Amino acid sequence: MTDSFYPPLRTLMGPGPSDVSPRVLGALSRPTIGHLDPHFLALMDSIKALLQYAFQTDNALTLPISAPGSAGMEACFVNLVSPGDKVIVCQNGVFGGRMKENVERCGATAVMVEDAWGDAVNTDKVTATFKTHPDATLLAFVHAETSTGVRSDAAALCAIAAEHGALTIVDTVTSLAGIEVCVDAWGADAVYSGTQKCLSCVPGIAPVTFSDRAVERIMQRQHKVQSWFLDMQLVMGYWGGEGKRAYHHTAPINALYALHESLLMLREEGLEAAHARHLRNHRALVAGLEAMGLSMAVPAKHRLPQLNSVIIPEGVDDAVLRNALLSEFDLEIGGGLGALAGKTWRIGLMGFASNPRNVALCLQALEATLAQQGASVLRGKALPAAQAELDTAA
Ligand SMILES: *Cc1c(COP(=O)(O)O)cnc(C)c1O
């Protein structure tokens, strides 16, 4: 390619990345400064405080890892798991499977608690598993399973772990800023997220936070952390609070400008208002989808407002339809993963992208493309139903 790259202007309503606000993109293009510049160090402190707000925590070790959400996951596992440990891992979708991979690559044993894709993690099974494996040192689970659109009960799961003297690793990549994440109230120990879902920032950064208990366990490690880059004892030398900061790696300066701006936007709106907005737009979308005759894949009580799994109607070709949405409406939605491939769509209403305009665009585009494919879809019902829902919420 010899010409500059200009991407098409899409509306991103898949499982991430989500739409990035122009304000955040503007921050990204500000002049690069050195990663030890006093102005940059001040920005780091501000990002830390804003992340503590987003995570609802006072944890001193709260920082953005310079790599995507998957690296946040890996940072939690490689620092808290030692060879020979036993870790209880809950799996009800794709991301629990990756947790298992992480545990095994640390030389530890993963004891799996499996639930069907589309179900929430069953807390009774977790309690029973602690009874049969009292030597488990950690419980790991996904709060918001993006592969299915299901929310699990993080507070209850953290309480079970605490009763059995285990620490917790919690994936909040899709939940942070979309639904309530209260790290301190839950008593969670190592929590990671990503910038590209409900924080609606550019992809490539992973906010993490570690409790004092988790830091203590890291300090007491007998084995070196297998990853040099993600070893928190080394990362702390750069990000760790007061005093001198030592070079560890070059922070992604401009991406951190962007993260700072997106966190500022979150604080200006307020967490509660952001959660309420996600819920309102979710309800409008569901009302519209059901009015055109589609069905949701997840029971209402476990649904994530930011990730809506919809059953693909009989006879509709998933790939053809999503290509039509992309080429005719510049609209991206997600397909199903694993066992749900070809069976569900995943419609994201994440962060900046969670707004009534996107709800309307998605309903209109789906209705038109489904009709083009000859699917039996009720015409002209979806938008009024969605609007009626928004009106009752107003
Ligand atoms: C997206 C996602 C990840 C991985 O984040 P990346 O930024 O893609 O590395 C991890 N867990 C969950 C639940 C996710 O939705």
Coordinates of C-alpha atoms and ligand atoms in Angstrom, one line a residue:
M1 CA 0.0 0.0 0.0
T2 CA 1.6 3.3 -1.1
D3 CA -1.3 5.6 0.0
S4 CA -2.1 6.7 3.5
F5 CA -4.7 4.5 5.1
Y6 CA -8.1 6.0 5.7
P7 CA -10.5 3.6 7.3
P8 CA -14.2 3.6 6.4
L9 CA -16.5 5.3 8.9
R10 CA -18.2 2.3 10.7
T11 CA -20.7 2.1 13.5
L12 CA -19.2 -0.6 15.9
M13 CA -21.9 -2.6 17.5
G14 CA -20.1 -5.9 17.9
P15 CA -18.4 -7.4 20.9
G16 CA -15.6 -4.8 20.8
P17 CA -13.9 -2.7 19.8
S18 CA -16.7 -0.2 20.3
D19 CA -17.1 3.3 18.8
V20 CA -14.5 5.7 20.1
S21 CA -15.6 9.3 20.9
P22 CA -14.1 12.1 18.8
R23 CA -13.0 13.6 22.1
V24 CA -10.9 10.5 22.8
L25 CA -9.5 10.4 19.3
G26 CA -8.6 14.0 19.6
A27 CA -6.6 13.3 22.7
L28 CA -4.8 10.6 20.9
S29 CA -3.3 13.0 18.4
R30 CA -1.8 15.4 20.9
P31 CA 2.1 15.7 20.8
T32 CA 4.0 12.8 22.2
I33 CA 6.2 13.5 25.2
G34 CA 8.8 11.4 27.1
H35 CA 7.5 8.7 29.4
L36 CA 9.5 10.1 32.3
D37 CA 8.5 13.8 31.5
P38 CA 7.2 15.4 34.7
H39 CA 4.0 16.2 32.8
F40 CA 3.6 12.6 31.9
L41 CA 4.2 11.4 35.4
A42 CA 1.4 13.8 36.5
L43 CA -0.9 12.2 33.9
M44 CA 0.0 8.7 35.2
D45 CA -1.2 9.8 38.7
S46 CA -4.4 11.2 37.3
I47 CA -5.1 8.0 35.3
K48 CA -4.5 5.9 38.5
A49 CA -7.0 8.0 40.4
L50 CA -9.6 7.8 37.6
L51 CA -9.1 4.0 37.4
Q52 CA -9.7 3.7 41.1
Y53 CA -13.0 5.5 40.6
A54 CA -14.0 3.3 37.6
F55 CA -13.2 0.1 39.6
Q56 CA -14.6 1.5 42.8
T57 CA -11.5 0.7 44.8
D58 CA -8.9 2.2 47.0
N59 CA -6.3 -0.4 45.9
A60 CA -2.9 1.3 45.7
L61 CA -1.8 -1.1 42.9
T62 CA -4.2 0.1 40.2
L63 CA -2.7 0.8 36.7
P64 CA -3.1 0.3 33.0
I65 CA -1.0 -2.5 31.5
S66 CA 0.5 -1.5 28.2
A67 CA -1.2 -4.2 26.1
P68 CA -4.8 -5.4 25.4
G69 CA -7.3 -7.1 27.8
S70 CA -5.8 -10.5 27.2
A71 CA -2.5 -9.2 28.7
G72 CA -4.5 -7.9 31.7
M73 CA -5.8 -11.5 32.1
E74 CA -2.3 -12.9 31.8
A75 CA -0.9 -10.3 34.3
C76 CA -3.3 -11.5 37.0
F77 CA -2.5 -15.2 36.4
V78 CA 1.2 -15.1 36.1
N79 CA 1.6 -13.0 39.2
L80 CA -0.8 -14.8 41.5
V81 CA -0.4 -18.4 40.3
S82 CA 2.7 -20.4 41.1
P83 CA 3.7 -23.9 39.9
G84 CA 1.8 -26.6 41.8
D85 CA -1.1 -24.4 42.8
K86 CA -4.7 -25.4 42.4
V87 CA -7.0 -22.9 40.9
I88 CA -10.8 -23.2 40.5
V89 CA -11.8 -21.8 37.1
C90 CA -15.4 -21.1 36.2
Q91 CA -16.2 -21.5 32.5
N92 CA -19.5 -20.6 30.8
G93 CA -18.2 -19.3 27.5
V94 CA -15.0 -18.6 25.6
F95 CA -13.1 -16.5 28.2
G96 CA -13.2 -19.0 31.0
G97 CA -11.4 -21.4 28.6
R98 CA -8.6 -18.9 28.2
M99 CA -8.3 -18.7 32.0
K100 CA -7.8 -22.4 32.1
E101 CA -5.0 -22.0 29.5
N102 CA -3.3 -19.4 31.7
V103 CA -3.5 -21.5 34.8
E104 CA -1.9 -24.5 33.0
R105 CA 0.8 -22.5 31.5
C106 CA 1.8 -21.3 35.0
G107 CA 2.4 -25.0 35.9
A108 CA -0.7 -25.1 38.1
T109 CA -3.8 -27.3 38.0
A110 CA -7.2 -25.8 36.9
V111 CA -10.2 -27.4 38.5
M112 CA -13.0 -26.5 36.2
V113 CA -16.6 -25.5 37.2
E114 CA -18.5 -25.7 33.9
D115 CA -21.8 -24.2 33.0
A116 CA -23.6 -24.2 29.7
W117 CA -22.9 -21.4 27.3
G118 CA -25.7 -18.9 27.9
D119 CA -26.0 -19.7 31.6
A120 CA -24.5 -17.7 34.5
V121 CA -21.9 -19.3 36.7
N122 CA -23.7 -21.6 39.2
T123 CA -22.6 -20.5 42.7
D124 CA -23.7 -23.8 44.4
K125 CA -21.3 -25.7 42.1
V126 CA -18.5 -23.4 43.1
T127 CA -19.2 -23.9 46.8
A128 CA -19.3 -27.7 46.2
T129 CA -16.0 -27.5 44.4
F130 CA -14.3 -25.7 47.2
K131 CA -15.5 -28.5 49.5
T132 CA -13.9 -31.2 47.4
H133 CA -10.8 -29.0 46.8
P134 CA -10.1 -27.2 50.0
D135 CA -6.5 -26.6 49.0
A136 CA -7.5 -24.3 46.1
T137 CA -5.7 -21.0 46.4
L138 CA -7.6 -19.0 43.8
L139 CA -11.0 -18.7 42.2
A140 CA -11.2 -17.2 38.7
F141 CA -14.3 -16.2 36.8
V142 CA -15.6 -13.9 34.1
H143 CA -18.1 -11.2 35.4
A144 CA -19.5 -10.4 31.9
E145 CA -19.1 -13.3 29.4
T146 CA -18.8 -11.5 26.1
S147 CA -19.1 -14.7 24.0
T148 CA -22.7 -15.2 25.3
G149 CA -23.9 -12.0 26.8
V150 CA -24.3 -13.4 30.3
R151 CA -23.7 -11.7 33.7
S152 CA -22.5 -13.8 36.7
D153 CA -22.9 -12.8 40.3
A154 CA -19.4 -11.4 41.1
A155 CA -20.3 -10.4 44.7
A156 CA -21.5 -13.9 45.6
L157 CA -18.5 -15.6 43.9
C158 CA -16.0 -13.4 45.7
A159 CA -17.8 -14.1 49.0
I160 CA -17.5 -17.9 48.5
A161 CA -13.8 -17.6 47.7
A162 CA -13.2 -15.5 50.9
E163 CA -15.1 -18.1 53.0
H164 CA -12.6 -20.7 51.8
G165 CA -9.5 -18.5 52.2
A166 CA -8.9 -18.2 48.4
L167 CA -8.1 -15.1 46.4
T168 CA -10.1 -14.1 43.3
I169 CA -9.2 -13.2 39.7
V170 CA -12.1 -11.4 38.0
D171 CA -12.5 -10.6 34.3
T172 CA -14.3 -7.3 34.0
V173 CA -13.2 -6.5 30.4
T174 CA -16.8 -6.1 29.1
S175 CA -18.4 -5.1 32.4
L176 CA -16.3 -2.1 33.5
A177 CA -18.4 1.1 32.9
G178 CA -21.3 -0.9 31.5
I179 CA -22.7 -2.5 34.6
E180 CA -21.7 -2.2 38.3
V181 CA -18.2 -3.2 39.1
C182 CA -17.3 -2.7 42.8
V183 CA -13.9 -4.2 43.5
D184 CA -13.7 -3.2 47.2
A185 CA -17.4 -4.0 48.0
W186 CA -17.0 -7.4 46.4
G187 CA -13.6 -8.0 48.1
A188 CA -12.1 -9.0 44.7
D189 CA -8.3 -9.4 44.6
A190 CA -7.1 -9.2 41.1
V191 CA -9.3 -7.5 38.5
Y192 CA -8.6 -6.7 34.9
S193 CA -10.4 -4.9 32.1
G194 CA -9.8 -3.6 28.6
T195 CA -10.1 -0.2 27.0
Q196 CA -12.0 -1.1 23.9
K197 CA -15.4 -2.3 25.3
C198 CA -17.5 0.0 27.6
L199 CA -14.6 2.5 28.2
S200 CA -14.9 3.1 24.4
C201 CA -11.3 4.0 24.2
V202 CA -8.9 2.7 21.5
P203 CA -7.9 -1.0 21.9
G204 CA -4.6 -2.0 23.4
I205 CA -4.6 -1.1 27.1
A206 CA -5.6 -3.2 30.1
P207 CA -6.6 -1.5 33.4
V208 CA -5.8 -3.8 36.3
T209 CA -6.2 -3.5 40.1
F210 CA -4.7 -5.7 42.9
S211 CA -5.8 -5.8 46.5
D212 CA -3.3 -5.6 49.4
R213 CA -3.8 -9.3 49.9
A214 CA -2.9 -10.0 46.3
V215 CA 0.2 -7.7 46.5
E216 CA 1.3 -9.7 49.6
R217 CA 1.0 -12.9 47.7
I218 CA 3.0 -11.5 44.9
M219 CA 5.7 -10.3 47.3
Q220 CA 5.9 -13.8 48.9
R221 CA 6.4 -15.7 45.6
Q222 CA 9.0 -18.4 45.7
H223 CA 9.2 -18.6 41.9
K224 CA 10.0 -15.8 39.6
V225 CA 7.1 -14.7 37.5
Q226 CA 7.5 -16.5 34.1
S227 CA 6.8 -13.3 32.2
W228 CA 9.4 -10.5 32.5
F229 CA 7.1 -7.9 30.9
L230 CA 4.1 -8.6 33.1
D231 CA 6.0 -9.2 36.4
M232 CA 4.2 -6.7 38.7
Q233 CA 7.2 -6.3 40.9
L234 CA 9.1 -4.8 38.0
V235 CA 6.1 -2.9 36.6
M236 CA 5.5 -1.3 40.0
G237 CA 9.0 0.2 39.8
Y238 CA 7.6 2.4 37.0
W239 CA 4.0 2.8 38.0
G240 CA 4.3 2.5 41.7
G241 CA 3.3 5.7 43.6
E242 CA 5.7 8.0 45.2
G243 CA 9.3 8.9 44.5
K244 CA 11.6 7.8 41.7
R245 CA 10.2 6.0 38.7
A246 CA 12.5 3.6 36.9
Y247 CA 12.4 2.7 33.2
H248 CA 10.7 -0.6 32.6
H249 CA 9.2 -0.2 29.2
T250 CA 8.1 2.8 27.1
A251 CA 4.5 3.4 28.0
P252 CA 2.1 3.9 25.0
I253 CA 2.1 7.6 25.6
N254 CA -0.7 8.7 23.2
A255 CA -2.9 5.7 24.0
L256 CA -2.7 6.8 27.6
Y257 CA -3.8 10.3 26.6
A258 CA -6.8 8.6 25.1
L259 CA -7.5 6.4 28.1
H260 CA -7.3 9.5 30.4
E261 CA -9.8 11.3 28.2
S262 CA -12.2 8.4 28.2
L263 CA -12.0 8.0 32.0
L264 CA -12.6 11.7 32.4
M265 CA -15.8 11.4 30.3
L266 CA -16.9 8.5 32.5
R267 CA -16.4 10.5 35.6
E268 CA -18.2 13.5 34.2
E269 CA -21.2 11.4 33.3
G270 CA -20.9 9.4 36.6
L271 CA -20.9 5.6 36.9
E272 CA -24.5 5.4 37.9
A273 CA -25.7 7.5 35.0
A274 CA -23.5 5.4 32.6
H275 CA -25.0 2.2 33.9
A276 CA -28.5 3.6 33.6
R277 CA -27.8 4.7 30.0
H278 CA -26.6 1.2 29.1
L279 CA -29.8 -0.3 30.6
R280 CA -32.1 2.2 28.9
N281 CA -30.7 1.6 25.4
H282 CA -30.6 -2.2 26.0
R283 CA -34.3 -2.2 26.8
A284 CA -35.1 -0.1 23.7
L285 CA -33.1 -2.5 21.5
V286 CA -34.7 -5.6 23.0
A287 CA -38.2 -4.0 22.6
G288 CA -37.4 -3.3 18.9
L289 CA -36.0 -6.7 18.2
E290 CA -38.9 -8.5 19.8
A291 CA -41.4 -6.3 18.0
M292 CA -39.9 -7.4 14.6
G293 CA -40.3 -11.0 15.7
L294 CA -36.7 -11.9 16.8
S295 CA -35.9 -13.6 20.1
M296 CA -33.1 -13.0 22.7
A297 CA -30.8 -15.9 23.4
V298 CA -30.3 -15.2 27.2
P299 CA -33.0 -15.2 29.9
A300 CA -33.8 -11.6 31.0
K301 CA -32.3 -11.9 34.5
H302 CA -28.8 -12.8 33.2
R303 CA -28.6 -10.4 30.3
L304 CA -25.8 -7.9 29.8
P305 CA -27.2 -4.6 28.7
Q306 CA -23.9 -3.9 26.7
L307 CA -23.9 -7.3 24.8
N308 CA -27.1 -8.6 23.4
S309 CA -27.3 -12.1 22.1
V310 CA -30.0 -12.6 19.5
I311 CA -31.2 -15.9 18.0
I312 CA -30.7 -15.9 14.2
P313 CA -34.0 -16.9 12.6
E314 CA -34.4 -20.1 10.7
G315 CA -33.2 -19.9 7.1
V316 CA -31.1 -16.7 7.5
D317 CA -27.5 -16.9 6.4
D318 CA -25.4 -15.3 9.1
A319 CA -22.4 -14.3 7.0
V320 CA -24.5 -12.9 4.1
L321 CA -26.6 -10.8 6.5
R322 CA -23.6 -9.4 8.4
N323 CA -21.8 -8.6 5.2
A324 CA -24.9 -6.7 4.0
L325 CA -25.0 -4.7 7.3
L326 CA -21.4 -3.8 6.8
S327 CA -21.5 -2.9 3.1
E328 CA -24.9 -1.2 3.0
F329 CA -25.1 0.4 6.5
D330 CA -21.4 0.6 7.6
L331 CA -22.7 -1.3 10.6
E332 CA -20.7 -4.0 12.4
I333 CA -22.4 -6.5 14.7
G334 CA -20.8 -9.7 16.0
G335 CA -21.4 -13.4 15.1
G336 CA -21.7 -16.2 17.7
L337 CA -18.6 -17.9 19.0
G338 CA -17.9 -21.6 19.4
A339 CA -21.1 -23.7 19.8
L340 CA -23.1 -20.5 19.0
A341 CA -21.5 -19.7 15.7
G342 CA -24.2 -19.3 13.0
K343 CA -26.9 -19.5 15.7
T344 CA -26.7 -16.1 17.4
W345 CA -25.7 -12.5 16.7
R346 CA -24.0 -10.4 19.3
I347 CA -25.1 -6.8 19.3
G348 CA -22.9 -4.5 21.4
L349 CA -24.2 -1.3 23.0
M350 CA -21.0 -0.4 24.7
G351 CA -19.8 2.8 26.1
F352 CA -20.0 5.7 23.6
A353 CA -21.9 3.4 21.2
S354 CA -24.7 2.9 23.7
N355 CA -27.1 5.6 22.4
P356 CA -30.6 5.8 20.9
R357 CA -29.2 6.7 17.4
N358 CA -27.3 3.4 17.3
V359 CA -30.4 1.5 18.6
A360 CA -32.4 3.0 15.7
L361 CA -29.8 2.3 13.1
C362 CA -29.4 -1.3 14.1
L363 CA -33.1 -2.0 14.2
Q364 CA -33.7 -0.3 10.8
A365 CA -30.7 -2.0 9.2
L366 CA -31.6 -5.5 10.6
E367 CA -35.2 -5.1 9.5
A368 CA -34.2 -4.2 5.9
T369 CA -31.5 -6.8 5.5
L370 CA -33.7 -9.6 7.0
A371 CA -36.5 -8.7 4.6
Q372 CA -34.0 -8.7 1.7
Q373 CA -33.2 -12.3 2.6
G374 CA -36.9 -13.2 2.6
A375 CA -37.0 -13.8 6.4
S376 CA -40.4 -13.5 8.0
V377 CA -40.0 -10.2 9.8
L378 CA -42.7 -7.8 11.0
R379 CA -42.1 -4.5 9.2
G380 CA -42.5 -1.1 10.7
K381 CA -42.9 -2.3 14.3
A382 CA -39.4 -2.1 15.7
L383 CA -38.7 1.6 15.8
P384 CA -41.9 2.6 17.5
A385 CA -41.5 -0.1 20.0
A386 CA -37.9 1.0 20.8
Q387 CA -39.1 4.6 21.0
A388 CA -41.9 3.7 23.3
E389 CA -39.4 2.1 25.6
L390 CA -37.2 5.1 25.6
D391 CA -40.2 7.4 26.3
T392 CA -41.2 5.4 29.4
A393 CA -37.6 5.6 30.7
A394 CA -37.4 9.4 30.1
Ligands
LIG1 C1 -12.5 -8.8 24.8 C2 -12.4 -9.6 26.0 C3 -11.1 -10.0 26.5 C4 -9.8 -9.8 25.7 O1 -9.6 -8.4 25.5 P1 -8.6 -8.0 24.3 O2 -8.5 -6.6 24.4 O3 -9.3 -8.5 23.0 O4 -7.3 -8.7 24.5 C5 -11.1 -10.8 27.7 N1 -12.2 -11.1 28.4 C6 -13.4 -10.7 28.0 C7 -14.6 -11.1 28.8 C8 -13.5 -10.0 26.8 O5 -14.7 -9.6 26.4

